[in-house]
Amino acid sequence: MSNRSLNLDDTLYQYLLDHSLREHPAQLGLREATRSHQAAGMQISPEQGQFMALLVKLLGVQRAIEIGVFTGYSALSVALALPDDGYLLACDISDDYTRIGKPFWRDAGVSHKIDLQLAPALDTLDQRLSAGEAGQYDFAFIDADKVSYDAYYERCLQLLRPGGLIAIDNVLWSGAVAQPSQEPDTQALQALNRKLHSDTRIDLSMLPLGDGLTLARKR
């Protein structure tokens, strides 16, 4: 018995995957295609992708936002969980990264759900707000440049309906957030974590999943 989260060694982590993970063949293929990439560490873990997909289904998400696509595994996980007429606004600035995922999106039959916008995410989000889309989204996932996390959070909070959910990745930052730091990304995450803890606009849970995942439900 334990009253705190377990530390997972390799054996226990593999047990978790063996007894929980259910991947579409396209998800497995995309993970394999990304494995040798020089920035492969940017990809979320498969169990996190499965957890977010479950949240999407539980919430009955129709319209979602992703900020930071990389090679597209998280977008694929969310899109597979959306209904056939669902919509994912996927924001990234790299064609080199995102083009890796596109064949796997097609193989999974979800390309029509994913609206990939290759532009600075803040510009895309501000355009959607100017177009009157505030309150029209159900779910958002933030996993891009850390110094802009607060700005992404504020835009997503406006774009989400009451009861909508924001998932924020890397909030534990390999443990660096728990130590004094002068590094800009770490400081940005520390500041956001402090802000969210006292933000009365949301309900909050920070989970030790992957590199730390915060769930913020808009009240």
PDB file of C-alpha atoms in Angstrom:
ATOM      1  CA  MET A   1       0.000   0.000   0.000  1.00  0.00           C
ATOM      2  CA  SER A   2       1.135   3.556  -0.654  1.00  0.00           C
ATOM      3  CA  ASN A   3      -0.255   7.009  -0.025  1.00  0.00           C
ATOM      4  CA  ARG A   4       1.820   8.615  -2.780  1.00  0.00           C
ATOM      5  CA  SER A   5       2.513   8.020  -6.478  1.00  0.00           C
ATOM      6  CA  LEU A   6       4.754   5.090  -7.334  1.00  0.00           C
ATOM      7  CA  ASN A   7       8.149   5.444  -8.920  1.00  0.00           C
ATOM      8  CA  LEU A   8       8.141   3.244 -12.023  1.00  0.00           C
ATOM      9  CA  ASP A   9      11.259   1.232 -12.763  1.00  0.00           C
ATOM     10  CA  ASP A  10      11.651  -0.274 -16.238  1.00  0.00           C
ATOM     11  CA  THR A  11      10.021  -3.569 -15.272  1.00  0.00           C
ATOM     12  CA  LEU A  12       6.953  -1.957 -13.739  1.00  0.00           C
ATOM     13  CA  TYR A  13       6.657   0.540 -16.611  1.00  0.00           C
ATOM     14  CA  GLN A  14       6.683  -2.319 -19.130  1.00  0.00           C
ATOM     15  CA  TYR A  15       4.018  -4.082 -17.072  1.00  0.00           C
ATOM     16  CA  LEU A  16       1.898  -0.935 -17.256  1.00  0.00           C
ATOM     17  CA  LEU A  17       2.225  -0.835 -21.044  1.00  0.00           C
ATOM     18  CA  ASP A  18       1.601  -4.565 -21.429  1.00  0.00           C
ATOM     19  CA  HIS A  19      -1.599  -4.426 -19.385  1.00  0.00           C
ATOM     20  CA  SER A  20      -3.039  -1.072 -20.445  1.00  0.00           C
ATOM     21  CA  LEU A  21      -1.794   0.226 -23.767  1.00  0.00           C
ATOM     22  CA  ARG A  22      -4.099  -0.243 -26.759  1.00  0.00           C
ATOM     23  CA  GLU A  23      -2.590   1.435 -29.823  1.00  0.00           C
ATOM     24  CA  HIS A  24      -3.970   1.781 -33.317  1.00  0.00           C
ATOM     25  CA  PRO A  25      -1.440   0.397 -35.834  1.00  0.00           C
ATOM     26  CA  ALA A  26      -0.900   3.939 -37.120  1.00  0.00           C
ATOM     27  CA  GLN A  27       0.029   5.104 -33.615  1.00  0.00           C
ATOM     28  CA  LEU A  28       2.593   2.353 -33.268  1.00  0.00           C
ATOM     29  CA  GLY A  29       3.917   3.103 -36.750  1.00  0.00           C
ATOM     30  CA  LEU A  30       4.287   6.794 -35.976  1.00  0.00           C
ATOM     31  CA  ARG A  31       6.090   6.073 -32.722  1.00  0.00           C
ATOM     32  CA  GLU A  32       8.498   3.832 -34.602  1.00  0.00           C
ATOM     33  CA  ALA A  33       8.993   6.491 -37.293  1.00  0.00           C
ATOM     34  CA  THR A  34       9.825   9.053 -34.608  1.00  0.00           C
ATOM     35  CA  ARG A  35      12.028   6.829 -32.454  1.00  0.00           C
ATOM     36  CA  SER A  36      15.256   7.633 -34.332  1.00  0.00           C
ATOM     37  CA  HIS A  37      14.472  11.345 -34.733  1.00  0.00           C
ATOM     38  CA  GLN A  38      17.044  13.646 -33.143  1.00  0.00           C
ATOM     39  CA  ALA A  39      14.251  15.309 -31.152  1.00  0.00           C
ATOM     40  CA  ALA A  40      12.390  12.088 -30.298  1.00  0.00           C
ATOM     41  CA  GLY A  41      12.254  13.105 -26.635  1.00  0.00           C
ATOM     42  CA  MET A  42       9.658  15.728 -27.541  1.00  0.00           C
ATOM     43  CA  GLN A  43       7.046  13.063 -28.256  1.00  0.00           C
ATOM     44  CA  ILE A  44       4.566  12.273 -25.502  1.00  0.00           C
ATOM     45  CA  SER A  45       4.528   8.791 -24.031  1.00  0.00           C
ATOM     46  CA  PRO A  46       1.981   6.322 -25.435  1.00  0.00           C
ATOM     47  CA  GLU A  47       0.223   5.960 -22.088  1.00  0.00           C
ATOM     48  CA  GLN A  48      -0.242   9.740 -21.992  1.00  0.00           C
ATOM     49  CA  GLY A  49      -1.718   9.678 -25.473  1.00  0.00           C
ATOM     50  CA  GLN A  50      -4.132   6.951 -24.396  1.00  0.00           C
ATOM     51  CA  PHE A  51      -5.068   8.898 -21.253  1.00  0.00           C
ATOM     52  CA  MET A  52      -5.827  12.046 -23.255  1.00  0.00           C
ATOM     53  CA  ALA A  53      -7.903  10.021 -25.712  1.00  0.00           C
ATOM     54  CA  LEU A  54      -9.932   8.680 -22.800  1.00  0.00           C
ATOM     55  CA  LEU A  55     -10.480  12.217 -21.515  1.00  0.00           C
ATOM     56  CA  VAL A  56     -11.664  13.288 -24.975  1.00  0.00           C
ATOM     57  CA  LYS A  57     -14.203  10.468 -25.006  1.00  0.00           C
ATOM     58  CA  LEU A  58     -15.343  11.066 -21.426  1.00  0.00           C
ATOM     59  CA  LEU A  59     -15.911  14.763 -22.141  1.00  0.00           C
ATOM     60  CA  GLY A  60     -17.689  14.113 -25.439  1.00  0.00           C
ATOM     61  CA  VAL A  61     -15.253  16.458 -27.166  1.00  0.00           C
ATOM     62  CA  GLN A  62     -16.298  17.717 -30.593  1.00  0.00           C
ATOM     63  CA  ARG A  63     -13.780  20.540 -31.087  1.00  0.00           C
ATOM     64  CA  ALA A  64     -10.220  20.494 -29.778  1.00  0.00           C
ATOM     65  CA  ILE A  65      -7.007  22.505 -29.945  1.00  0.00           C
ATOM     66  CA  GLU A  66      -3.415  21.309 -29.936  1.00  0.00           C
ATOM     67  CA  ILE A  67      -0.478  23.682 -29.526  1.00  0.00           C
ATOM     68  CA  GLY A  68       2.750  21.951 -30.464  1.00  0.00           C
ATOM     69  CA  VAL A  69       2.267  19.013 -32.842  1.00  0.00           C
ATOM     70  CA  PHE A  70       5.848  17.724 -33.346  1.00  0.00           C
ATOM     71  CA  THR A  71       5.496  14.561 -35.490  1.00  0.00           C
ATOM     72  CA  GLY A  72       1.814  14.203 -34.714  1.00  0.00           C
ATOM     73  CA  TYR A  73       1.382  11.373 -32.191  1.00  0.00           C
ATOM     74  CA  SER A  74      -0.715  13.382 -29.734  1.00  0.00           C
ATOM     75  CA  ALA A  75      -2.813  14.811 -32.578  1.00  0.00           C
ATOM     76  CA  LEU A  76      -3.371  11.286 -33.875  1.00  0.00           C
ATOM     77  CA  SER A  77      -4.370  10.076 -30.405  1.00  0.00           C
ATOM     78  CA  VAL A  78      -6.888  12.880 -29.955  1.00  0.00           C
ATOM     79  CA  ALA A  79      -8.245  12.639 -33.504  1.00  0.00           C
ATOM     80  CA  LEU A  80      -8.866   8.907 -33.146  1.00  0.00           C
ATOM     81  CA  ALA A  81     -10.954   9.654 -30.037  1.00  0.00           C
ATOM     82  CA  LEU A  82     -13.006  12.395 -31.710  1.00  0.00           C
ATOM     83  CA  PRO A  83     -16.263  11.564 -33.486  1.00  0.00           C
ATOM     84  CA  ASP A  84     -16.101  11.351 -37.270  1.00  0.00           C
ATOM     85  CA  ASP A  85     -17.267  14.967 -37.577  1.00  0.00           C
ATOM     86  CA  GLY A  86     -14.886  16.150 -34.851  1.00  0.00           C
ATOM     87  CA  TYR A  87     -12.374  18.940 -35.373  1.00  0.00           C
ATOM     88  CA  LEU A  88      -8.807  19.423 -34.121  1.00  0.00           C
ATOM     89  CA  LEU A  89      -7.082  22.763 -34.638  1.00  0.00           C
ATOM     90  CA  ALA A  90      -3.412  21.724 -34.666  1.00  0.00           C
ATOM     91  CA  CYS A  91      -0.874  24.545 -34.298  1.00  0.00           C
ATOM     92  CA  ASP A  92       2.817  24.211 -35.121  1.00  0.00           C
ATOM     93  CA  ILE A  93       5.539  26.094 -36.989  1.00  0.00           C
ATOM     94  CA  SER A  94       7.505  23.158 -38.437  1.00  0.00           C
ATOM     95  CA  ASP A  95       6.656  21.505 -41.712  1.00  0.00           C
ATOM     96  CA  ASP A  96       9.696  19.232 -41.270  1.00  0.00           C
ATOM     97  CA  TYR A  97       8.298  17.768 -38.062  1.00  0.00           C
ATOM     98  CA  THR A  98       4.609  17.622 -38.905  1.00  0.00           C
ATOM     99  CA  ARG A  99       5.033  16.070 -42.343  1.00  0.00           C
ATOM    100  CA  ILE A 100       6.282  12.910 -40.618  1.00  0.00           C
ATOM    101  CA  GLY A 101       2.885  12.336 -39.069  1.00  0.00           C
ATOM    102  CA  LYS A 102       0.665  13.096 -42.037  1.00  0.00           C
ATOM    103  CA  PRO A 103       0.890   9.638 -43.688  1.00  0.00           C
ATOM    104  CA  PHE A 104      -0.069   8.023 -40.385  1.00  0.00           C
ATOM    105  CA  TRP A 105      -3.015  10.402 -39.960  1.00  0.00           C
ATOM    106  CA  ARG A 106      -4.156   9.268 -43.422  1.00  0.00           C
ATOM    107  CA  ASP A 107      -3.599   5.592 -42.614  1.00  0.00           C
ATOM    108  CA  ALA A 108      -5.756   5.972 -39.503  1.00  0.00           C
ATOM    109  CA  GLY A 109      -8.492   7.740 -41.473  1.00  0.00           C
ATOM    110  CA  VAL A 110      -8.418  10.905 -39.356  1.00  0.00           C
ATOM    111  CA  SER A 111      -6.800  13.480 -41.662  1.00  0.00           C
ATOM    112  CA  HIS A 112     -10.172  15.120 -42.282  1.00  0.00           C
ATOM    113  CA  LYS A 113     -10.466  15.900 -38.565  1.00  0.00           C
ATOM    114  CA  ILE A 114      -7.075  17.651 -38.260  1.00  0.00           C
ATOM    115  CA  ASP A 115      -6.706  21.272 -39.374  1.00  0.00           C
ATOM    116  CA  LEU A 116      -2.931  21.816 -39.297  1.00  0.00           C
ATOM    117  CA  GLN A 117      -1.977  25.487 -39.149  1.00  0.00           C
ATOM    118  CA  LEU A 118       1.729  26.158 -39.765  1.00  0.00           C
ATOM    119  CA  ALA A 119       2.098  29.566 -38.144  1.00  0.00           C
ATOM    120  CA  PRO A 120       2.943  30.999 -34.731  1.00  0.00           C
ATOM    121  CA  ALA A 121       0.290  29.544 -32.444  1.00  0.00           C
ATOM    122  CA  LEU A 122      -0.527  32.851 -30.766  1.00  0.00           C
ATOM    123  CA  ASP A 123      -1.351  34.342 -34.167  1.00  0.00           C
ATOM    124  CA  THR A 124      -3.629  31.400 -34.993  1.00  0.00           C
ATOM    125  CA  LEU A 125      -5.381  31.535 -31.624  1.00  0.00           C
ATOM    126  CA  ASP A 126      -5.845  35.300 -31.779  1.00  0.00           C
ATOM    127  CA  GLN A 127      -7.337  34.950 -35.250  1.00  0.00           C
ATOM    128  CA  ARG A 128      -9.831  32.412 -33.943  1.00  0.00           C
ATOM    129  CA  LEU A 129     -10.781  34.704 -31.085  1.00  0.00           C
ATOM    130  CA  SER A 130     -11.218  37.620 -33.496  1.00  0.00           C
ATOM    131  CA  ALA A 131     -13.431  35.375 -35.641  1.00  0.00           C
ATOM    132  CA  GLY A 132     -15.809  34.927 -32.715  1.00  0.00           C
ATOM    133  CA  GLU A 133     -14.809  31.392 -31.679  1.00  0.00           C
ATOM    134  CA  ALA A 134     -14.564  32.096 -27.936  1.00  0.00           C
ATOM    135  CA  GLY A 135     -16.298  29.387 -25.947  1.00  0.00           C
ATOM    136  CA  GLN A 136     -16.556  27.025 -28.938  1.00  0.00           C
ATOM    137  CA  TYR A 137     -13.940  24.406 -28.025  1.00  0.00           C
ATOM    138  CA  ASP A 138     -14.100  21.526 -25.560  1.00  0.00           C
ATOM    139  CA  PHE A 139     -10.464  20.498 -25.060  1.00  0.00           C
ATOM    140  CA  ALA A 140      -6.972  21.931 -25.511  1.00  0.00           C
ATOM    141  CA  PHE A 141      -3.509  20.406 -25.225  1.00  0.00           C
ATOM    142  CA  ILE A 142      -0.502  22.697 -24.715  1.00  0.00           C
ATOM    143  CA  ASP A 143       2.928  21.240 -25.515  1.00  0.00           C
ATOM    144  CA  ALA A 144       5.084  23.845 -27.247  1.00  0.00           C
ATOM    145  CA  ASP A 145       7.653  26.510 -26.260  1.00  0.00           C
ATOM    146  CA  LYS A 146       7.538  26.872 -22.499  1.00  0.00           C
ATOM    147  CA  VAL A 147       8.044  30.633 -22.269  1.00  0.00           C
ATOM    148  CA  SER A 148       4.745  31.095 -24.130  1.00  0.00           C
ATOM    149  CA  TYR A 149       2.750  28.629 -22.023  1.00  0.00           C
ATOM    150  CA  ASP A 150       1.002  31.353 -20.021  1.00  0.00           C
ATOM    151  CA  ALA A 151      -0.085  33.156 -23.189  1.00  0.00           C
ATOM    152  CA  TYR A 152      -1.318  29.888 -24.713  1.00  0.00           C
ATOM    153  CA  TYR A 153      -3.210  29.088 -21.531  1.00  0.00           C
ATOM    154  CA  GLU A 154      -4.981  32.446 -21.488  1.00  0.00           C
ATOM    155  CA  ARG A 155      -6.057  32.110 -25.137  1.00  0.00           C
ATOM    156  CA  CYS A 156      -7.241  28.557 -24.645  1.00  0.00           C
ATOM    157  CA  LEU A 157      -9.203  29.551 -21.562  1.00  0.00           C
ATOM    158  CA  GLN A 158     -11.093  32.056 -23.707  1.00  0.00           C
ATOM    159  CA  LEU A 159     -11.643  29.589 -26.548  1.00  0.00           C
ATOM    160  CA  LEU A 160     -12.958  26.820 -24.282  1.00  0.00           C
ATOM    161  CA  ARG A 161     -16.557  26.503 -23.144  1.00  0.00           C
ATOM    162  CA  PRO A 162     -17.326  26.303 -19.432  1.00  0.00           C
ATOM    163  CA  GLY A 163     -16.565  22.735 -18.406  1.00  0.00           C
ATOM    164  CA  GLY A 164     -13.895  22.447 -21.110  1.00  0.00           C
ATOM    165  CA  LEU A 165     -10.491  21.009 -20.247  1.00  0.00           C
ATOM    166  CA  ILE A 166      -6.940  22.242 -20.837  1.00  0.00           C
ATOM    167  CA  ALA A 167      -4.115  19.682 -20.583  1.00  0.00           C
ATOM    168  CA  ILE A 168      -0.651  21.199 -20.126  1.00  0.00           C
ATOM    169  CA  ASP A 169       2.446  19.066 -20.719  1.00  0.00           C
ATOM    170  CA  ASN A 170       5.924  19.110 -19.112  1.00  0.00           C
ATOM    171  CA  VAL A 171       4.797  20.845 -15.930  1.00  0.00           C
ATOM    172  CA  LEU A 172       7.323  18.899 -13.821  1.00  0.00           C
ATOM    173  CA  TRP A 173      10.139  19.422 -16.357  1.00  0.00           C
ATOM    174  CA  SER A 174      12.196  16.392 -15.250  1.00  0.00           C
ATOM    175  CA  GLY A 175      12.064  17.709 -11.695  1.00  0.00           C
ATOM    176  CA  ALA A 176      13.698  21.051 -12.500  1.00  0.00           C
ATOM    177  CA  VAL A 177      10.622  23.041 -11.411  1.00  0.00           C
ATOM    178  CA  ALA A 178      11.223  21.976  -7.803  1.00  0.00           C
ATOM    179  CA  GLN A 179      14.633  23.673  -7.678  1.00  0.00           C
ATOM    180  CA  PRO A 180      15.753  27.342  -7.942  1.00  0.00           C
ATOM    181  CA  SER A 181      16.587  28.119 -11.553  1.00  0.00           C
ATOM    182  CA  GLN A 182      17.655  30.938 -13.836  1.00  0.00           C
ATOM    183  CA  GLU A 183      16.776  28.962 -16.976  1.00  0.00           C
ATOM    184  CA  PRO A 184      13.944  30.707 -18.888  1.00  0.00           C
ATOM    185  CA  ASP A 185      11.877  27.597 -19.679  1.00  0.00           C
ATOM    186  CA  THR A 186      12.053  26.368 -16.097  1.00  0.00           C
ATOM    187  CA  GLN A 187      11.156  29.785 -14.713  1.00  0.00           C
ATOM    188  CA  ALA A 188       8.192  30.036 -17.092  1.00  0.00           C
ATOM    189  CA  LEU A 189       6.872  26.667 -15.943  1.00  0.00           C
ATOM    190  CA  GLN A 190       7.395  27.553 -12.292  1.00  0.00           C
ATOM    191  CA  ALA A 191       5.492  30.806 -12.736  1.00  0.00           C
ATOM    192  CA  LEU A 192       2.622  29.107 -14.547  1.00  0.00           C
ATOM    193  CA  ASN A 193       2.381  26.352 -11.928  1.00  0.00           C
ATOM    194  CA  ARG A 194       2.140  28.981  -9.188  1.00  0.00           C
ATOM    195  CA  LYS A 195      -0.473  30.904 -11.148  1.00  0.00           C
ATOM    196  CA  LEU A 196      -2.649  27.880 -11.838  1.00  0.00           C
ATOM    197  CA  HIS A 197      -2.573  26.809  -8.200  1.00  0.00           C
ATOM    198  CA  SER A 198      -4.381  30.012  -7.215  1.00  0.00           C
ATOM    199  CA  ASP A 199      -6.455  30.555 -10.381  1.00  0.00           C
ATOM    200  CA  THR A 200     -10.104  30.561  -9.313  1.00  0.00           C
ATOM    201  CA  ARG A 201     -11.276  30.309 -12.927  1.00  0.00           C
ATOM    202  CA  ILE A 202     -10.385  26.626 -13.056  1.00  0.00           C
ATOM    203  CA  ASP A 203     -10.505  23.301 -11.247  1.00  0.00           C
ATOM    204  CA  LEU A 204      -7.015  21.832 -11.098  1.00  0.00           C
ATOM    205  CA  SER A 205      -5.048  18.607 -10.915  1.00  0.00           C
ATOM    206  CA  MET A 206      -1.326  18.129 -11.587  1.00  0.00           C
ATOM    207  CA  LEU A 207      -0.446  14.516 -12.412  1.00  0.00           C
ATOM    208  CA  PRO A 208       2.961  12.767 -12.382  1.00  0.00           C
ATOM    209  CA  LEU A 209       2.259  11.348 -15.841  1.00  0.00           C
ATOM    210  CA  GLY A 210       5.006  11.545 -18.440  1.00  0.00           C
ATOM    211  CA  ASP A 211       6.945  14.727 -17.682  1.00  0.00           C
ATOM    212  CA  GLY A 212       4.060  16.058 -15.592  1.00  0.00           C
ATOM    213  CA  LEU A 213       0.575  16.809 -16.919  1.00  0.00           C
ATOM    214  CA  THR A 214      -1.710  19.495 -15.507  1.00  0.00           C
ATOM    215  CA  LEU A 215      -5.457  19.301 -16.083  1.00  0.00           C
ATOM    216  CA  ALA A 216      -7.327  22.597 -15.799  1.00  0.00           C
ATOM    217  CA  ARG A 217     -11.127  22.504 -16.091  1.00  0.00           C
ATOM    218  CA  LYS A 218     -12.718  25.826 -16.955  1.00  0.00           C
ATOM    219  CA  ARG A 219     -15.400  26.699 -14.435  1.00  0.00           C
TER     220      ARG A 219
END
